[in-house]
PDB file of C-alpha atoms in Angstrom:
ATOM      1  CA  UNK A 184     104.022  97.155  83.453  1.00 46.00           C
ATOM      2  CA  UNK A 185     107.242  97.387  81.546  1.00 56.00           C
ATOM      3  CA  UNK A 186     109.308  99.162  83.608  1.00 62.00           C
ATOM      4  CA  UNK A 187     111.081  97.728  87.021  1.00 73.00           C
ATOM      5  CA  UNK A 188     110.085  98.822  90.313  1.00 78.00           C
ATOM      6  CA  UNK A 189     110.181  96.622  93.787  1.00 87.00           C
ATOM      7  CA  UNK A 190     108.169  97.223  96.892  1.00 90.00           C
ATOM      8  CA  UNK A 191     109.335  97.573 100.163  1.00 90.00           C
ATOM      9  CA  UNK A 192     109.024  94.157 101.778  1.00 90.00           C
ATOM     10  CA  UNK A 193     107.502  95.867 104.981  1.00 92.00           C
ATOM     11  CA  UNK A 194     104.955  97.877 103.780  1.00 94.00           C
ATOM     12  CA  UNK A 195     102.032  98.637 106.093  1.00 93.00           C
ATOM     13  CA  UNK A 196      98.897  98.223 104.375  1.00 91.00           C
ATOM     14  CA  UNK A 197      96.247 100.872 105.600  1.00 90.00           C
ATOM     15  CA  UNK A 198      92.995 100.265 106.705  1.00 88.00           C
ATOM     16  CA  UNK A 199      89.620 102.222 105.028  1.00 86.00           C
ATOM     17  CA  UNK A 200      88.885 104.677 107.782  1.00 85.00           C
ATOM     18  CA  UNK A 201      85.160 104.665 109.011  1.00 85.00           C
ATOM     19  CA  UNK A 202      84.842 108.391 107.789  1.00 85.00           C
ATOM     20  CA  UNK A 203      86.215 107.721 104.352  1.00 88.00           C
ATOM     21  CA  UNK A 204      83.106 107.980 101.285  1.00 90.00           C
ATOM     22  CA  UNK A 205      80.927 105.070 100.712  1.00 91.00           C
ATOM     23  CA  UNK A 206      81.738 102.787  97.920  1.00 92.00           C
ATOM     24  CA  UNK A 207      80.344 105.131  94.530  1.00 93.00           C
ATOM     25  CA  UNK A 208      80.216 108.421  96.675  1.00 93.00           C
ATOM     26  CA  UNK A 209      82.179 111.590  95.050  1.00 91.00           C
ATOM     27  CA  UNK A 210      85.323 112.330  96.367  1.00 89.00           C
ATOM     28  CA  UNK A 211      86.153 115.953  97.475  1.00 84.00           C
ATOM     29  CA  UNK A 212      88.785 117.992  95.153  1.00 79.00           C
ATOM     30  CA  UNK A 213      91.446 118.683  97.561  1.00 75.00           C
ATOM     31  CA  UNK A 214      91.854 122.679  96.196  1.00 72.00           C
ATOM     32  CA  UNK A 215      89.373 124.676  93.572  1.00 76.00           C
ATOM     33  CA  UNK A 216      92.279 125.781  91.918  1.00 76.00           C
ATOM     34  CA  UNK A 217      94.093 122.541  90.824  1.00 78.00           C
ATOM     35  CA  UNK A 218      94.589 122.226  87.407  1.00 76.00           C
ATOM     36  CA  UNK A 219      93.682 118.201  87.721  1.00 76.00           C
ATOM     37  CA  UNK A 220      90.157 118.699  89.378  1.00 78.00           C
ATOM     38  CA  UNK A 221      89.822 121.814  90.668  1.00 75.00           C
ATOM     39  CA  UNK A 222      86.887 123.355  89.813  1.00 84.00           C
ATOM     40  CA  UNK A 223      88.408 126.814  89.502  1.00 80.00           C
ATOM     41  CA  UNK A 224      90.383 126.065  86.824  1.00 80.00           C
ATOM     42  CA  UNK A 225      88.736 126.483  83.627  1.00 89.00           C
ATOM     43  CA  UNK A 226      92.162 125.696  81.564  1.00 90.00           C
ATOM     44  CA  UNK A 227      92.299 122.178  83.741  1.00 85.00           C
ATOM     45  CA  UNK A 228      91.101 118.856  82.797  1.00 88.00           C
ATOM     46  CA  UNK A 229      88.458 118.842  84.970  1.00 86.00           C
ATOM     47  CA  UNK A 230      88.553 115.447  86.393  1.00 93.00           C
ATOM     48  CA  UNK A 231      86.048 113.587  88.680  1.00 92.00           C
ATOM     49  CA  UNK A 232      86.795 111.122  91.597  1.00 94.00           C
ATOM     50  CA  UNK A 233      84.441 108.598  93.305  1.00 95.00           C
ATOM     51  CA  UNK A 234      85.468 106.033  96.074  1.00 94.00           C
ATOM     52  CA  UNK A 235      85.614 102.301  95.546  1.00 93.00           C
ATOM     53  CA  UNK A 236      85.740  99.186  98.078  1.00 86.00           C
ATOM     54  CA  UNK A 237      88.536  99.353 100.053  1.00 85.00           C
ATOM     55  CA  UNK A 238      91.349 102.013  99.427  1.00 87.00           C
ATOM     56  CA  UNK A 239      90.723 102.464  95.778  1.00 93.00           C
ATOM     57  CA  UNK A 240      89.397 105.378  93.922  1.00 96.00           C
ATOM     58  CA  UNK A 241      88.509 105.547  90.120  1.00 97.00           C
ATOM     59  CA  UNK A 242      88.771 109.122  87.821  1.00 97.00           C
ATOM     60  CA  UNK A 243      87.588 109.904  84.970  1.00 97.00           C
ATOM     61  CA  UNK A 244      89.199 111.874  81.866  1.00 97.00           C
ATOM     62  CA  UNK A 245      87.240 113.034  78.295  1.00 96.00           C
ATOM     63  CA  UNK A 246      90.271 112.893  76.217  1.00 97.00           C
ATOM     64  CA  UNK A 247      89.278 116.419  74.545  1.00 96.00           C
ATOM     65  CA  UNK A 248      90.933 117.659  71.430  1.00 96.00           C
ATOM     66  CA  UNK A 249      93.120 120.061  73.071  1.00 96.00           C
ATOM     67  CA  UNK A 250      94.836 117.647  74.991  1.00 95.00           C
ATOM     68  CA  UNK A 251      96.214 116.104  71.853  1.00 96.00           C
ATOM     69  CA  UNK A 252      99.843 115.357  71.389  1.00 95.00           C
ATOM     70  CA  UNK A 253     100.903 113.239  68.433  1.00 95.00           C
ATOM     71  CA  UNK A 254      98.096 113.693  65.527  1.00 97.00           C
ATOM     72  CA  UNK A 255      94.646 112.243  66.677  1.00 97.00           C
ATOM     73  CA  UNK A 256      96.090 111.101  70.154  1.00 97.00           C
ATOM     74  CA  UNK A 257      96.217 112.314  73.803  1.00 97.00           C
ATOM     75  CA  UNK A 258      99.821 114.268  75.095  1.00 97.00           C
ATOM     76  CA  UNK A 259     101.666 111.872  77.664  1.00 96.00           C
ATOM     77  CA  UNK A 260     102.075 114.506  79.750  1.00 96.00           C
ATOM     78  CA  UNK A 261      98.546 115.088  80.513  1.00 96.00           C
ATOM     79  CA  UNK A 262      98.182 111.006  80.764  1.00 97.00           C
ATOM     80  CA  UNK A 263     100.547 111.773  82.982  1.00 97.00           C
ATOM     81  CA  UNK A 264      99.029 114.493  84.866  1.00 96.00           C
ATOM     82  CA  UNK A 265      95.747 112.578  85.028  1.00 97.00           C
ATOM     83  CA  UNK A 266      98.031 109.550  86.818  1.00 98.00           C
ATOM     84  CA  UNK A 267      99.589 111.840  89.006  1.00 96.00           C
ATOM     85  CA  UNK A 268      95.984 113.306  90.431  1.00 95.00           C
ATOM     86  CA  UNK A 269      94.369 109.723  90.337  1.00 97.00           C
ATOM     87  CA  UNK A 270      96.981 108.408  92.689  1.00 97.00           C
ATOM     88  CA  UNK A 271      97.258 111.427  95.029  1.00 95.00           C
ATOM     89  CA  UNK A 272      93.351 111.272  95.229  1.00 94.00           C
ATOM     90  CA  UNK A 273      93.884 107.804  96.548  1.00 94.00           C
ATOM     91  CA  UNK A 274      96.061 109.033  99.663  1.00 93.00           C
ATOM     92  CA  UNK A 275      93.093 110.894 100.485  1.00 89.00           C
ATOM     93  CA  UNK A 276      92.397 107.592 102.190  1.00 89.00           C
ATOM     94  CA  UNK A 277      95.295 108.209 104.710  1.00 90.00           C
ATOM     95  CA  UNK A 278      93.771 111.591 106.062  1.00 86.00           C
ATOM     96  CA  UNK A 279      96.867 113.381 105.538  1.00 86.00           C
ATOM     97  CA  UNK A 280      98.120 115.523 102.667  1.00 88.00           C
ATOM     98  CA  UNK A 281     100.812 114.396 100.313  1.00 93.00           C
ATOM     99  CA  UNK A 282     102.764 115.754  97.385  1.00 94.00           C
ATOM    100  CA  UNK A 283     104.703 113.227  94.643  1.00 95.00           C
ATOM    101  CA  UNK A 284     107.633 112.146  95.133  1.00 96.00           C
ATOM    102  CA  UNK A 285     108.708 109.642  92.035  1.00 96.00           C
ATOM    103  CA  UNK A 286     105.861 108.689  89.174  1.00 97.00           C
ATOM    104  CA  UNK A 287     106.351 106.134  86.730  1.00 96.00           C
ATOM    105  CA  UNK A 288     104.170 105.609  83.234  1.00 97.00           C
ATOM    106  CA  UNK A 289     104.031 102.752  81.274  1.00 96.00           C
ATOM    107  CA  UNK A 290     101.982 103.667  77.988  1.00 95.00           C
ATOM    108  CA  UNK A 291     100.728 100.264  76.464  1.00 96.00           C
ATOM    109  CA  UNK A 292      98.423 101.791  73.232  1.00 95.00           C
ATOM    110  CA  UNK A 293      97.722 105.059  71.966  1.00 95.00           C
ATOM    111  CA  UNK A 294      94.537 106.543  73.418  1.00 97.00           C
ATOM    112  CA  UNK A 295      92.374 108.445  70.510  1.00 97.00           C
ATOM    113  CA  UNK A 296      90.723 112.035  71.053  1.00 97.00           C
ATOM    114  CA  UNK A 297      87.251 111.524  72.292  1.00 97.00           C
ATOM    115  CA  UNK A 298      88.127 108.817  74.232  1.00 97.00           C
ATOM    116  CA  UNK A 299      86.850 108.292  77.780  1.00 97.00           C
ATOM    117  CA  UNK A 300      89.435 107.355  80.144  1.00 98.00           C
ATOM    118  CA  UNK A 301      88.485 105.367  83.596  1.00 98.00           C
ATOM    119  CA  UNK A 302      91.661 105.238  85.702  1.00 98.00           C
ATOM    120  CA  UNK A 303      91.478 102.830  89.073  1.00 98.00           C
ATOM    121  CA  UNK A 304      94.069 103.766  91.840  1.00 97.00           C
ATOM    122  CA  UNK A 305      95.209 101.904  95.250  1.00 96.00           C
ATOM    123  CA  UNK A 306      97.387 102.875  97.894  1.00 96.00           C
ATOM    124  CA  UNK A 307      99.717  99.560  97.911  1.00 96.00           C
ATOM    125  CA  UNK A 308     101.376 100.314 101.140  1.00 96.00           C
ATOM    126  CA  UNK A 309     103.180 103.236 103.533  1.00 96.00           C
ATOM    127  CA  UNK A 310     106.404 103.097 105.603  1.00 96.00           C
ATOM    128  CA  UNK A 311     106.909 106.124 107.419  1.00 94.00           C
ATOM    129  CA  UNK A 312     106.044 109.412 105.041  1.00 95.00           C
ATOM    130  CA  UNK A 313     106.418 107.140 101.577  1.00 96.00           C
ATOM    131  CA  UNK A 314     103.302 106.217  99.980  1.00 97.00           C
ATOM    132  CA  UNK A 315     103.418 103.522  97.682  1.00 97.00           C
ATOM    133  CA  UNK A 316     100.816 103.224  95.339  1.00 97.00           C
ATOM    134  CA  UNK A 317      99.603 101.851  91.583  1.00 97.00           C
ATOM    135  CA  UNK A 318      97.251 102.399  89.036  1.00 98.00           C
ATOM    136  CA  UNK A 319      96.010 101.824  85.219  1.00 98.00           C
ATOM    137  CA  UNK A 320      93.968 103.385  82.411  1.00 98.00           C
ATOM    138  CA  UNK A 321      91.210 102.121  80.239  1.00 98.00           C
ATOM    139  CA  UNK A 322      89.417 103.560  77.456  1.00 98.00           C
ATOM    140  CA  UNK A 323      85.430 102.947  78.435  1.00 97.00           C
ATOM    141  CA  UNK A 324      83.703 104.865  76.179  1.00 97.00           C
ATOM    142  CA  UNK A 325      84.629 106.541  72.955  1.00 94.00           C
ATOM    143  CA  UNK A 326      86.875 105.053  70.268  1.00 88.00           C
ATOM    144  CA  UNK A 327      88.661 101.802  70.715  1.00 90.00           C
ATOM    145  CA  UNK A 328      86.825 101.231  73.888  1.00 92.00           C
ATOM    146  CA  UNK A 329      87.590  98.149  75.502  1.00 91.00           C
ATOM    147  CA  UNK A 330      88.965  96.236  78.763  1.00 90.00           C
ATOM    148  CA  UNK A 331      92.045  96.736  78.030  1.00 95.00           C
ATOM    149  CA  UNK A 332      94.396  98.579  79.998  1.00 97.00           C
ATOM    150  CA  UNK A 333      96.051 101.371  78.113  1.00 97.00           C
ATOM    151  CA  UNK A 334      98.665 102.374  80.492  1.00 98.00           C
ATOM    152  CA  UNK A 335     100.083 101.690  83.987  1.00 97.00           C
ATOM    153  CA  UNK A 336     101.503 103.999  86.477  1.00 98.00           C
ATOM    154  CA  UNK A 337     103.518 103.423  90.062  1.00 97.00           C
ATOM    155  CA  UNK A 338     103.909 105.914  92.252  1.00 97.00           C
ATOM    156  CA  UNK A 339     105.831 107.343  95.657  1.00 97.00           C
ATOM    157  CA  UNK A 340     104.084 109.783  97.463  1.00 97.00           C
ATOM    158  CA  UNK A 341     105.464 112.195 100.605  1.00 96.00           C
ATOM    159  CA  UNK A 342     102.878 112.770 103.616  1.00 95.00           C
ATOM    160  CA  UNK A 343     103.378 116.224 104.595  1.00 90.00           C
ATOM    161  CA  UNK A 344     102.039 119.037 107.288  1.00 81.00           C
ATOM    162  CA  UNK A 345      98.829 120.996 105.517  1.00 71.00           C
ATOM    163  CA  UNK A 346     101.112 124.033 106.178  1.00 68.00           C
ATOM    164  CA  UNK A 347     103.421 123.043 103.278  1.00 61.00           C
ATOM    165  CA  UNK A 348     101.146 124.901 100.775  1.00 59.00           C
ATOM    166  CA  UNK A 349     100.851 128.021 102.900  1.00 60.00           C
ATOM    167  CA  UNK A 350     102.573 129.963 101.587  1.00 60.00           C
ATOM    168  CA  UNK A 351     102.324 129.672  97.855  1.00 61.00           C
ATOM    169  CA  UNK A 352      98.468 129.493  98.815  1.00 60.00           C
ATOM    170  CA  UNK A 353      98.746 133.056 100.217  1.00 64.00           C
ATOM    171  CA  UNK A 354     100.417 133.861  97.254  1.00 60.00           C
ATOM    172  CA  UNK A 355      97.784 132.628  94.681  1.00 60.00           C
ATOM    173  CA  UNK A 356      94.936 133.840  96.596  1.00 65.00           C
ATOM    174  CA  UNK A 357      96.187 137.523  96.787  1.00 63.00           C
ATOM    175  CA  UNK A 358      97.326 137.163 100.284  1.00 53.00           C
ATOM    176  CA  UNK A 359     100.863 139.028 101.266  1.00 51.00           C
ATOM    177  CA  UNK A 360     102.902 136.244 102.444  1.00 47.00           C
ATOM    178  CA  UNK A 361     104.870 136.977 105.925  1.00 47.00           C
ATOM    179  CA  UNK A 362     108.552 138.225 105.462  1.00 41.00           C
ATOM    180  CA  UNK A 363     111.530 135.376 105.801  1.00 37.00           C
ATOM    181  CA  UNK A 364     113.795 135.126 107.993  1.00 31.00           C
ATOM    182  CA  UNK A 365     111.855 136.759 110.743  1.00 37.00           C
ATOM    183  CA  UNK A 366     112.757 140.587 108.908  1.00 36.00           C
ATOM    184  CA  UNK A 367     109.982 142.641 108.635  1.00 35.00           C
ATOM    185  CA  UNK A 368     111.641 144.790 106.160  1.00 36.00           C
ATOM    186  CA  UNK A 369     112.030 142.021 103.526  1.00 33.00           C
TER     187      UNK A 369
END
């Protein structure tokens, strides 16, 4: 990882909880609609989750041709998009929902169309509503498959009440939302 970025020195590490899925066991999406793994979304990418040991997860991306950016390669902002729902997958550990708050890519090669992406995420540590957490890319299948990792991401995640997404959940689902400001005639 290229760029610079220092964790908290009192980080609390958290434990697997008992109810958490078994090493190789799916994990849930956390919304049909979500354009990283919902399956609702038919203009998503359609990734899959599955837990590890520990508080690790692994996704997988197919590095179709419409996710192309420069010519033959995959777009950094859906590498980006694909780090961003691999690490917030891996808060799932916590039992409590969260929403990004900083994310930081490293891109080490160029990954080809047709590729098959594995990414591995851990929650490195919490203080209070921050989630720290890490993860990497490597192509496993597909062209220029290999160990190597491809890219590196850090993140900072925000724990938050499951009523955060209320009301723009109302909204996408066809539900009035309730008036602000306690005016009924808004």
């Amino acid at each position: 990882m290229s760029g610079t970025w220092t964790l908290p020195d009192d980080l609390e590490i958290p434990r697997r909880p008992d109810i958490f899925p078994a090493p190789g066991a799916a994990l849930p999406q956390h919304w049909a609609k979500c354009f990283g793994c919902g399956d609702d979304q038919p203009a998503g990418i359609a990734m899959g989750f599955a837990a590890t040991e520990g508080i690790e997860v692994t996704g997988r991306l197919e590095v179709e041709s419409r996710y192309q950016g420069g010519p033959g390669v995959i777009h950094g902002g859906i590498l980006t998009t694909a780090f961003d729902e691999t690490q917030g997958i891996a808060c799932m550990v916590l039992g409590t929902a969260v929403v990004t708050g900083h994310l930081q890519i490293d891109f080490a090669r160029p990954i080809p169309l047709g590729s098959v992406l594995e990414f591995r995420a851990r929650v490195d540590g919490t203080i209070r509503r921050k989630v720290y957490t890490s993860a990497e890319a490597r192509i496993v299948d597909g062209p220029n498959a290999s160990d190597d990792v491809v890219a590196t991401s850090r993140g900072l995640f925000l724990t938050i009440e499951p009523e955060h997404f209320t009301p723009m959940r109302e909204f996408v689902d066809g539900v009035p939302t309730k008036p602000s400001f306690g005016d009924s005639t808004l």
